[in-house]
XYZ file of C-alpha atoms in Angstrom:
98
model
C 145.346 132.768 92.911
C 145.587 131.770 96.557
C 142.919 132.385 99.131
C 143.574 134.705 102.016
C 143.893 133.366 105.518
C 140.528 134.837 106.510
C 138.809 133.183 103.514
C 140.379 129.871 104.443
C 139.277 130.257 108.063
C 135.740 131.143 106.967
C 135.633 128.100 104.685
C 136.840 125.905 107.555
C 134.210 127.386 109.878
C 131.436 126.709 107.339
C 132.510 123.108 106.820
C 132.844 122.582 110.576
C 129.374 124.043 111.161
C 127.885 121.710 108.530
C 129.655 118.741 110.070
C 128.357 119.570 113.543
C 124.804 120.230 112.330
C 124.662 116.978 110.345
C 126.143 114.864 113.138
C 129.163 114.023 110.993
C 131.543 115.699 113.467
C 130.433 113.387 116.277
C 130.658 110.355 113.995
C 134.230 111.271 113.022
C 135.196 111.875 116.658
C 133.831 108.443 117.610
C 135.726 106.854 114.715
C 138.929 108.653 115.715
C 138.557 107.587 119.329
C 137.979 103.989 118.260
C 141.005 103.963 115.943
C 143.279 105.498 118.585
C 142.099 102.963 121.128
C 142.611 100.050 118.703
C 146.181 101.211 118.109
C 146.973 101.444 121.826
C 147.468 105.205 121.605
C 144.826 105.997 124.233
C 146.234 103.519 126.745
C 149.817 104.657 126.173
C 148.850 108.296 126.618
C 146.868 107.488 129.755
C 149.877 105.689 131.238
C 152.137 108.610 130.353
C 149.732 111.046 132.046
C 149.567 108.864 135.185
C 153.350 108.712 135.411
C 153.567 112.463 134.978
C 150.928 112.964 137.704
C 152.703 110.626 140.135
C 155.875 112.684 139.855
C 154.070 115.999 140.367
C 153.557 117.864 143.598
C 151.279 119.735 143.706
C 149.151 118.027 141.082
C 148.214 120.295 138.162
C 146.012 119.243 135.267
C 147.291 122.158 133.181
C 150.920 121.109 133.702
C 150.149 117.493 132.822
C 148.441 118.628 129.616
C 151.367 120.892 128.717
C 153.791 118.023 129.236
C 151.945 115.312 127.335
C 150.307 117.323 124.533
C 153.383 117.505 122.256
C 153.880 113.738 122.546
C 150.158 113.095 122.069
C 150.065 115.093 118.848
C 153.297 113.624 117.495
C 152.433 110.022 118.306
C 149.108 109.667 116.487
C 149.703 106.758 114.106
C 150.159 107.818 110.483
C 147.527 105.319 109.322
C 144.967 106.937 111.644
C 145.876 110.432 110.428
C 145.487 109.315 106.822
C 142.174 107.598 107.444
C 140.715 110.612 109.239
C 141.975 112.921 106.499
C 140.295 110.740 103.882
C 137.017 110.667 105.812
C 136.992 114.470 106.079
C 138.008 114.891 102.426
C 135.178 112.614 101.334
C 132.684 114.569 103.425
C 133.815 117.864 101.879
C 133.727 116.352 98.383
C 130.206 115.024 98.966
C 129.052 118.461 100.148
C 130.154 120.082 96.896
C 128.697 117.392 94.654
C 125.149 118.048 95.923
């Protein structure tokens, strides 16, 4: 039996709330930021945004975000995605073993 979309969203919201309350969310965000920086992703994305901004008149943050977001999402290294997924999975597993 599969869960409904609303049940899945509620489950996600509960896990997210626990992560925020425990400080785990911030820890994971710091880890993600560190991993992306180590892999050169942050620098590459910053350079891409600067190039986009230089070519734009008038300058628009929203337009820059719309232009670089698809690349940003698609270019996260697979190893980083896997590591973050494993960290989150372990957190969820630990929550249910208590």
